[in-house]
Amino acid sequence: NFRRQARWSPRRKILSKRVTVRERGLGQLFRKNNIRAKPQHLIPPYIADFFIPSKGLILEIDGSIHNKSVQKEKDYKKDDYFMSLGLMVQRFTNEDSNEYVLNKLNQYQNVDSKYMNIVYLRINKIIGLFMNNNVPLDKVNDFRELFTKNCPK
């Protein structure tokens, strides 16, 4: 597992240096409200802005670039991939208020730890497929197809 994480650590370091002011502010908001959110969380081949394990929830913070059609298509693929793993995805814009974000988060129920264990097993299975076949994660186009072929539910 350490070797797998080490392969991605340079990319994570680069992204963590490019954290937006809004993401930094939301991180502080989550800490202040005792919400355990993992910033810049790796779920190969993607990195989620925030991951809240207790709710099985991915939070993505979208700036103005996400209004472009090319980026919307990438966002759709990313969301589809996360949902294929059994995670929920909630997108916010930079303009959304802190109160709005907290109200939205409160609408999500906590998930059972057994459910999250299944999700983690699926993620590890996918990481193993890539590592065993020496496939660079950024070179695979259809993650859902790879996942459904190799990970029975």
N, CA, C and O of each residue as an XYZ file, in Angstrom:
612
protein
N       0.826     -1.196      0.000
C       0.000      0.000      0.000
C       0.866      1.253      0.000
O       0.536      2.238     -0.660
N       1.980      1.217      0.744
C       2.867      2.373      0.781
C       3.446      2.656     -0.599
O       3.540      3.812     -1.011
N       3.838      1.590     -1.322
C       4.403      1.780     -2.657
C       3.380      2.420     -3.583
O       3.724      3.263     -4.412
N       2.128      2.018     -3.439
C       1.081      2.583     -4.289
C       0.900      4.069     -4.013
O       0.781      4.875     -4.935
N       0.880      4.419     -2.735
C       0.720      5.823     -2.372
C       1.937      6.633     -2.807
O       1.803      7.777     -3.240
N       3.124      6.036     -2.691
C       4.346      6.758     -3.035
C       4.355      7.151     -4.508
O       4.886      8.199     -4.876
N       3.765      6.306     -5.344
C       3.721      6.595     -6.772
C       2.929      7.867     -7.059
O       3.201      8.565     -8.036
N       1.965      8.161     -6.219
C       1.093      9.310     -6.441
C       1.480     10.519     -5.605
O       0.936     11.604     -5.816
N       2.406     10.364     -4.661
C       2.698     11.475     -3.766
C       3.203     12.729     -4.480
O       2.854     13.825     -4.043
N       4.010     12.642     -5.560
C       4.412     13.892     -6.230
C       3.213     14.666     -6.768
O       3.165     15.892     -6.665
N       2.242     13.951     -7.344
C       1.052     14.613     -7.875
C       0.240     15.251     -6.750
O      -0.279     16.356     -6.907
N       0.131     14.559     -5.622
C      -0.600     15.102     -4.482
C       0.078     16.346     -3.941
O      -0.591     17.309     -3.567
N       1.411     16.332     -3.897
C       2.137     17.509     -3.410
C       1.888     18.712     -4.306
O       1.680     19.824     -3.820
N       1.910     18.488     -5.606
C       1.661     19.585     -6.538
C       0.266     20.143     -6.331
O       0.080     21.358     -6.259
N      -0.731     19.241     -6.234
C      -2.104     19.702     -6.057
C      -2.315     20.384     -4.714
O      -3.071     21.352     -4.628
N      -1.665     19.900     -3.672
C      -1.855     20.514     -2.365
C      -1.288     21.928     -2.334
O      -1.746     22.759     -1.548
N      -0.303     22.212     -3.175
C       0.225     23.570     -3.255
C      -0.700     24.480     -4.054
O      -0.634     25.702     -3.925
N      -1.558     23.891     -4.874
C      -2.483     24.672     -5.688
C      -3.882     24.733     -5.074
O      -4.855     24.999     -5.780
N      -3.991     24.494     -3.788
C      -5.295     24.553     -3.125
C      -5.813     25.981     -3.197
O      -5.088     26.933     -2.911
N      -7.068     26.117     -3.580
C      -7.633     27.458     -3.717
C      -7.941     28.051     -2.345
O      -7.992     27.345     -1.339
N      -8.140     29.349     -2.335
C      -8.500     30.043     -1.098
C      -9.807     29.474     -0.554
O      -9.965     29.312      0.656
N     -10.740     29.172     -1.452
C     -12.045     28.630     -1.037
C     -11.881     27.257     -0.390
O     -12.510     26.981      0.632
N     -11.053     26.399     -0.965
C     -10.828     25.071     -0.387
C     -10.172     25.182      0.984
O     -10.524     24.450      1.909
N      -9.226     26.091      1.109
C      -8.571     26.297      2.401
C      -9.597     26.782      3.436
O      -9.587     26.340      4.585
N     -10.470     27.682      3.019
C     -11.509     28.190      3.912
C     -12.488     27.104      4.330
O     -12.907     27.050      5.486
N     -12.853     26.233      3.384
C     -13.767     25.132      3.731
C     -13.091     24.147      4.672
O     -13.744     23.596      5.557
N     -11.803     23.918      4.498
C     -11.077     23.047      5.423
C     -11.151     23.579      6.847
O     -11.352     22.815      7.791
N     -10.989     24.887      7.001
C     -11.098     25.513      8.324
C     -12.515     25.409      8.859
O     -12.720     25.161     10.048
N     -13.495     25.599      7.980
C     -14.898     25.485      8.387
C     -15.201     24.076      8.890
O     -15.867     23.910      9.912
N     -14.717     23.068      8.179
C     -14.960     21.685      8.588
C     -14.316     21.389      9.937
O     -14.927     20.749     10.793
N     -13.098     21.848     10.127
C     -12.432     21.630     11.422
C     -13.190     22.313     12.551
O     -13.348     21.743     13.631
N     -13.655     23.528     12.305
C     -14.379     24.281     13.334
C     -15.685     23.580     13.715
O     -16.116     23.649     14.866
N     -16.311     22.908     12.749
C     -17.591     22.229     12.995
C     -17.430     20.731     13.241
O     -18.405     19.983     13.168
N     -16.212     20.290     13.531
C     -15.915     18.885     13.830
C     -16.384     17.926     12.740
O     -16.901     16.846     13.027
N     -16.197     18.333     11.490
C     -16.498     17.464     10.350
C     -15.164     16.909      9.862
O     -14.275     17.652      9.447
N     -15.049     15.593      9.921
C     -13.788     14.960      9.505
C     -13.775     14.831      7.991
O     -14.310     13.878      7.425
N     -13.155     15.803      7.354
C     -13.053     15.821      5.897
C     -11.592     15.729      5.518
O     -10.762     16.477      6.035
N     -11.277     14.817      4.619
C      -9.898     14.636      4.173
C      -9.682     15.462      2.900
O     -10.272     15.171      1.860
N      -8.830     16.496      2.989
C      -8.594     17.314      1.787
C      -7.644     16.622      0.819
O      -6.772     15.857      1.229
N      -7.824     16.902     -0.476
C      -6.956     16.363     -1.529
C      -6.759     14.858     -1.342
O      -5.631     14.366     -1.302
N      -7.872     14.141     -1.228
C      -7.830     12.709     -0.936
C      -7.708     11.900     -2.229
O      -8.475     12.090     -3.172
N      -6.736     11.004     -2.249
C      -6.472     10.184     -3.419
C      -7.430      9.008     -3.490
O      -7.479      8.169     -2.590
N      -8.191      8.962     -4.576
C      -8.996      7.789     -4.941
C      -8.635      7.543     -6.400
O      -9.282      8.065     -7.309
N      -7.582      6.732     -6.615
C      -7.005      6.614     -7.957
C      -8.047      6.322     -9.018
O      -8.958      5.524     -8.797
N      -7.922      6.940    -10.127
C      -6.856      7.821    -10.593
C      -7.127      9.293    -10.301
O      -6.415     10.160    -10.808
N      -8.121      9.583     -9.510
C      -8.501     10.975     -9.245
C      -8.109     11.395     -7.838
O      -7.823     10.565     -6.975
N      -8.105     12.690     -7.634
C      -7.912     13.256     -6.307
C      -9.128     14.127     -6.022
O      -9.398     15.094     -6.736
N      -9.857     13.770     -4.966
C     -11.052     14.508     -4.586
C     -10.650     15.732     -3.768
O      -9.699     15.679     -2.989
N     -11.380     16.835     -3.948
C     -11.090     18.036     -3.153
C     -11.249     17.730     -1.668
O     -10.383     18.069     -0.863
N     -12.354     17.089     -1.310
C     -12.595     16.659      0.075
C     -13.306     15.312      0.049
O     -14.142     15.057     -0.818
N     -12.969     14.458      1.002
C     -13.635     13.173      1.177
C     -14.092     13.086      2.624
O     -13.291     13.253      3.544
N     -15.381     12.826      2.829
C     -15.940     12.677      4.171
C     -16.343     11.213      4.336
O     -17.428     10.814      3.912
N     -15.465     10.407      4.955
C     -15.718      8.963      5.049
C     -16.994      8.615      5.807
O     -17.680      7.658      5.448
N     -17.322      9.372      6.846
C     -18.497      9.022      7.658
C     -19.792      9.112      6.865
O     -20.781      8.469      7.218
N     -19.798      9.905      5.796
C     -20.992     10.048      4.969
C     -20.829      9.390      3.597
O     -21.766      9.371      2.799
N     -19.639      8.852      3.327
C     -19.389      8.271      2.009
C     -19.550      9.319      0.918
O     -20.134      9.055     -0.132
N     -19.023     10.515      1.181
C     -19.304     11.677      0.351
C     -18.023     12.325     -0.164
O     -17.067     12.536      0.582
N     -18.031     12.631     -1.441
C     -16.959     13.384     -2.088
C     -17.474     14.803     -2.303
O     -18.577     14.996     -2.813
N     -16.676     15.792     -1.914
C     -17.016     17.191     -2.168
C     -16.053     17.750     -3.200
O     -14.837     17.628     -3.056
N     -16.588     18.349     -4.217
C     -15.780     18.994     -5.244
C     -16.132     20.474     -5.261
O     -17.306     20.846     -5.277
N     -15.096     21.317     -5.256
C     -15.284     22.756     -5.271
C     -14.934     23.234     -6.675
O     -13.802     23.067     -7.128
N     -15.905     23.826     -7.363
C     -15.734     24.209     -8.754
C     -15.545     25.712     -8.903
O     -16.341     26.509     -8.407
N     -14.488     26.073     -9.585
C     -14.256     27.461     -9.949
C     -14.858     27.742    -11.316
O     -15.608     26.925    -11.852
N     -14.533     28.881    -11.870
C     -15.142     29.299    -13.136
C     -14.740     28.403    -14.310
O     -15.482     28.310    -15.287
N     -13.592     27.750    -14.235
C     -13.157     26.881    -15.340
C     -14.111     25.699    -15.538
O     -14.180     25.130    -16.627
N     -14.836     25.338    -14.496
C     -15.749     24.191    -14.582
C     -17.014     24.511    -15.385
O     -17.848     23.630    -15.591
N     -17.163     25.739    -15.831
C     -18.295     26.109    -16.685
C     -18.043     25.766    -18.147
O     -18.976     25.758    -18.950
N     -16.790     25.482    -18.502
C     -16.455     25.154    -19.885
C     -16.876     23.725    -20.192
O     -16.810     22.850    -19.329
N     -17.312     23.494    -21.433
C     -17.862     22.180    -21.796
C     -16.826     21.056    -21.670
O     -17.175     19.944    -21.273
N     -15.583     21.326    -21.998
C     -14.545     20.290    -21.893
C     -14.368     19.871    -20.438
O     -14.268     18.682    -20.133
N     -14.329     20.850    -19.551
C     -14.150     20.546    -18.131
C     -15.391     19.862    -17.559
O     -15.274     18.986    -16.702
N     -16.575     20.255    -18.027
C     -17.811     19.604    -17.561
C     -17.804     18.122    -17.898
O     -18.253     17.298    -17.101
N     -17.295     17.783    -19.079
C     -17.216     16.373    -19.476
C     -16.247     15.611    -18.570
O     -16.531     14.482    -18.171
N     -15.115     16.219    -18.247
C     -14.166     15.588    -17.330
C     -14.786     15.414    -15.948
O     -14.609     14.379    -15.306
N     -15.516     16.439    -15.494
C     -16.179     16.358    -14.192
C     -17.217     15.240    -14.176
O     -17.351     14.521    -13.186
N     -17.949     15.098    -15.280
C     -18.956     14.039    -15.367
C     -18.303     12.663    -15.245
O     -18.811     11.798    -14.533
N     -17.180     12.456    -15.935
C     -16.481     11.166    -15.857
C     -15.975     10.906    -14.444
O     -16.054      9.787    -13.937
N     -15.458     11.948    -13.820
C     -14.940     11.817    -12.456
C     -16.069     11.463    -11.497
O     -15.927     10.565    -10.667
N     -17.198     12.175    -11.614
C     -18.352     11.885    -10.754
C     -18.874     10.473    -10.992
O     -19.192      9.753    -10.046
N     -18.960     10.084    -12.252
C     -19.447      8.756    -12.606
C     -18.557      7.680    -11.992
O     -19.051      6.669    -11.491
N     -17.263      7.898    -12.032
C     -16.322      6.945    -11.454
C     -16.531      6.831     -9.944
O     -16.626      5.724     -9.412
N     -16.604      7.967     -9.254
C     -16.810      7.930     -7.803
C     -18.125      7.220     -7.455
O     -18.182      6.442     -6.503
N     -19.172      7.492     -8.227
C     -20.466      6.858     -7.947
C     -20.421      5.357     -8.232
O     -21.119      4.581     -7.579
N     -19.597      4.940     -9.210
C     -19.480      3.508     -9.490
C     -18.833      2.770     -8.320
O     -19.011      1.562     -8.166
N     -18.083      3.501     -7.499
C     -17.474      2.910     -6.307
C     -18.442      2.879     -5.130
O     -18.147      2.267     -4.104
N     -19.586      3.529     -5.267
C     -20.559      3.571     -4.186
C     -20.490      4.837     -3.358
O     -21.078      4.906     -2.279
N     -19.780      5.839     -3.848
C     -19.674      7.109     -3.136
C     -20.661      8.111     -3.711
O     -21.038      8.024     -4.880
N     -21.073      9.058     -2.891
C     -21.916     10.144     -3.359
C     -21.025     11.340     -3.658
O     -19.971     11.509     -3.046
N     -21.455     12.163     -4.601
C     -20.671     13.336     -4.997
C     -21.548     14.572     -4.864
O     -22.692     14.587     -5.320
N     -21.005     15.603     -4.238
C     -21.693     16.895     -4.137
C     -20.734     17.962     -4.637
O     -19.603     18.071     -4.162
N     -21.196     18.745     -5.597
C     -20.371     19.823     -6.145
C     -20.859     21.164     -5.614
O     -22.060     21.415     -5.513
N     -19.896     22.016     -5.278
C     -20.177     23.379     -4.845
C     -19.393     24.329     -5.732
O     -18.383     23.950     -6.325
N     -19.860     25.550     -5.818
C     -19.104     26.573     -6.533
C     -18.330     27.397     -5.513
O     -18.597     27.327     -4.313
N     -17.390     28.161     -5.987
C     -16.629     29.033     -5.106
C     -17.523     30.080     -4.441
O     -17.196     30.594     -3.371
N     -18.638     30.389     -5.071
C     -19.520     31.434     -4.565
C     -20.499     30.942     -3.491
O     -21.129     31.759     -2.820
N     -20.634     29.631     -3.319
C     -21.574     29.102     -2.318
C     -21.125     29.510     -0.917
O     -19.942     29.445     -0.584
N     -22.094     29.932     -0.103
C     -21.772     30.393      1.252
C     -21.469     29.214      2.174
O     -21.848     28.078      1.892
N     -20.784     29.499      3.274
C     -20.479     28.463      4.259
C     -21.751     27.849      4.824
O     -21.813     26.639      5.037
N     -22.762     28.669      5.065
C     -24.022     28.161      5.611
C     -24.680     27.190      4.632
O     -25.207     26.153      5.034
N     -24.646     27.534      3.354
C     -25.221     26.664      2.332
C     -24.506     25.309      2.316
O     -25.150     24.263      2.243
N     -23.180     25.338      2.386
C     -22.393     24.093      2.377
C     -22.745     23.243      3.594
O     -22.972     22.040      3.460
N     -22.794     23.852      4.780
C     -23.114     23.100      6.000
C     -24.535     22.536      5.940
O     -24.767     21.399      6.352
N     -25.482     23.322      5.432
C     -26.862     22.831      5.311
C     -26.938     21.636      4.369
O     -27.643     20.667      4.649
N     -26.221     21.699      3.263
C     -26.206     20.573      2.322
C     -25.591     19.330      2.972
O     -26.105     18.224      2.808
N     -24.495     19.512      3.704
C     -23.840     18.371      4.346
C     -24.745     17.717      5.382
O     -24.740     16.496      5.534
N     -25.511     18.519      6.085
C     -26.420     17.967      7.096
C     -27.534     17.134      6.490
O     -28.154     16.335      7.191
N     -27.802     17.305      5.195
C     -28.839     16.506      4.532
C     -28.376     15.072      4.278
O     -29.204     14.187      4.063
N     -27.084     14.837      4.299
C     -26.544     13.495      4.067
C     -26.457     12.742      5.388
O     -25.946     13.264      6.378
N     -26.955     11.528      5.393
C     -26.896     10.677      6.583
C     -25.522     10.014      6.673
O     -24.847      9.811      5.664
N     -25.128      9.686      7.886
C     -23.905      8.899      8.054
C     -24.143      7.504      7.494
O     -25.237      6.952      7.613
N     -23.108      6.943      6.883
C     -23.237      5.598      6.318
C     -22.647      4.588      7.298
O     -21.823      4.923      8.150
N     -23.085      3.372      7.153
C     -22.611      2.275      7.988
C     -21.140      2.001      7.693
O     -20.716      2.060      6.539
N     -20.365      1.705      8.725
C     -18.932      1.443      8.526
C     -18.717      0.200      7.661
O     -17.713      0.114      6.954
N     -19.637     -0.760      7.703
C     -19.512     -1.948      6.857
C     -19.604     -1.550      5.384
O     -18.897     -2.095      4.536
N     -20.478     -0.603      5.100
C     -20.617     -0.117      3.721
C     -19.323      0.524      3.246
O     -18.874      0.268      2.129
N     -18.719      1.360      4.093
C     -17.471      2.021      3.705
C     -16.338      1.010      3.557
O     -15.441      1.211      2.738
N     -16.363     -0.072      4.333
C     -15.351     -1.114      4.160
C     -15.444     -1.730      2.764
O     -14.424     -2.026      2.142
N     -16.669     -1.920      2.278
C     -16.869     -2.455      0.929
C     -16.319     -1.483     -0.102
O     -15.665     -1.890     -1.061
N     -16.587     -0.187      0.098
C     -16.069      0.827     -0.826
C     -14.545      0.805     -0.839
O     -13.929      0.832     -1.905
N     -13.936      0.755      0.345
C     -12.474      0.717      0.420
C     -11.916     -0.535     -0.254
O     -10.872     -0.472     -0.903
N     -12.597     -1.666     -0.107
C     -12.152     -2.885     -0.779
C     -12.189     -2.721     -2.294
O     -11.292     -3.182     -2.999
N     -13.241     -2.056     -2.792
C     -13.334     -1.819     -4.233
C     -12.193     -0.931     -4.710
O     -11.578     -1.200     -5.742
N     -11.915      0.120     -3.963
C     -10.832      1.032     -4.335
C      -9.498      0.284     -4.351
O      -8.711      0.429     -5.287
N      -9.250     -0.508     -3.320
C      -7.994     -1.267     -3.269
C      -7.905     -2.287     -4.395
O      -6.822     -2.543     -4.921
N      -9.043     -2.872     -4.767
C      -9.067     -3.826     -5.878
C      -8.648     -3.128     -7.168
O      -7.868     -3.676     -7.947
N      -9.162     -1.927     -7.396
C      -8.819     -1.176     -8.599
C      -7.339     -0.805     -8.587
O      -6.658     -0.931     -9.605
N      -6.844     -0.352     -7.450
C      -5.418     -0.011     -7.352
C      -4.584     -1.241     -7.685
O      -3.593     -1.149     -8.410
N      -4.987     -2.390     -7.154
C      -4.263     -3.625     -7.423
C      -4.272     -3.987     -8.893
O      -3.257     -4.439     -9.424
N      -5.407     -3.796     -9.567
C      -5.484     -4.095    -11.002
C      -4.490     -3.257    -11.790
O      -3.787     -3.760    -12.666
N      -4.445     -1.986    -11.466
C      -3.516     -1.109    -12.173
C      -2.069     -1.501    -11.891
O      -1.254     -1.589    -12.810
N      -1.755     -1.734    -10.628
C      -0.384     -2.014    -10.251
C       0.087     -3.368    -10.805
O       1.222     -3.491    -11.264
N      -0.792     -4.382    -10.760
C      -0.415     -5.711    -11.243
C      -0.210     -5.740    -12.755
O       0.597     -6.520    -13.261
N      -0.938     -4.892    -13.472
C      -0.833     -4.871    -14.926
C       0.082     -3.760    -15.431
O       0.210     -3.550    -16.637
N       0.715     -3.051    -14.499
C       1.592     -1.930    -14.855
C       0.904     -0.923    -15.770
O       1.506     -0.408    -16.712
N      -0.347     -0.654    -15.483
C      -1.107      0.325    -16.258
C      -1.037      1.659    -15.530
O      -1.459      1.745    -14.377
N      -0.516      2.704    -16.172
C      -0.549      4.013    -15.528
C      -2.001      4.479    -15.399
O      -2.761      4.445    -16.366
N      -2.365      4.905    -14.219
C      -3.758      5.256    -13.961
C      -4.275      6.350    -14.875
O      -5.463      6.369    -15.198
N      -3.419      7.253    -15.296
C      -3.881      8.342    -16.146
C      -4.033      7.933    -17.612
O      -4.442      8.751    -18.436
N      -3.713      6.687    -17.950
C      -3.817      6.222    -19.332
C      -5.083      5.415    -19.603
O      -5.342      5.052    -20.751
N      -5.863      5.132    -18.587
C      -7.068      4.325    -18.775
C      -8.251      5.261    -19.013
O      -8.466      6.209    -18.257
N      -9.009      4.988    -20.061
C     -10.114      5.877    -20.428
C     -11.429      5.515    -19.758
O     -12.147      6.402    -19.298
N     -11.755      4.241    -19.694
C     -13.060      3.848    -19.177
C     -12.903      3.089    -17.869
O     -12.772      1.865    -17.864
N     -12.916      3.823    -16.760
C     -12.736      3.207    -15.450
C     -13.930      2.349    -15.070
O     -13.768      1.301    -14.444
N     -15.133      2.785    -15.443
C     -16.319      2.014    -15.104
C     -16.249      0.631    -15.742
O     -16.575     -0.364    -15.095
N     -15.831      0.558    -16.997
C     -15.728     -0.738    -17.676
C     -14.696     -1.624    -16.983
O     -14.948     -2.804    -16.742
N     -13.547     -1.058    -16.667
C     -12.513     -1.821    -15.979
C     -13.025     -2.327    -14.632
O     -12.794     -3.476    -14.254
N     -13.719     -1.453    -13.923
C     -14.218     -1.806    -12.599
C     -15.269     -2.909    -12.684
O     -15.195     -3.884    -11.935
N     -16.242     -2.775    -13.576
C     -17.328     -3.758    -13.637
C     -16.833     -5.117    -14.128
O     -17.386     -6.150    -13.751
N     -15.804     -5.121    -14.962
C     -15.263     -6.403    -15.440
C     -14.528     -7.153    -14.324
O     -14.577     -8.382    -14.265
N     -13.850     -6.417    -13.442
C     -12.943     -7.040    -12.507
C     -13.402     -7.025    -11.050
O     -12.779     -7.672    -10.209
N     -14.456     -6.317    -10.740
C     -14.894     -6.206     -9.341
C     -16.368     -6.576     -9.220
O     -17.228     -5.704     -9.347
N     -16.674     -7.823     -8.984
C     -18.084     -8.201     -8.811
C     -18.652     -7.546     -7.571
O     -17.948     -7.323     -6.585
N     -19.939     -7.240     -7.635
C     -20.574     -6.548     -6.497
C     -20.971     -7.522     -5.427
O     -21.517     -7.121     -4.399
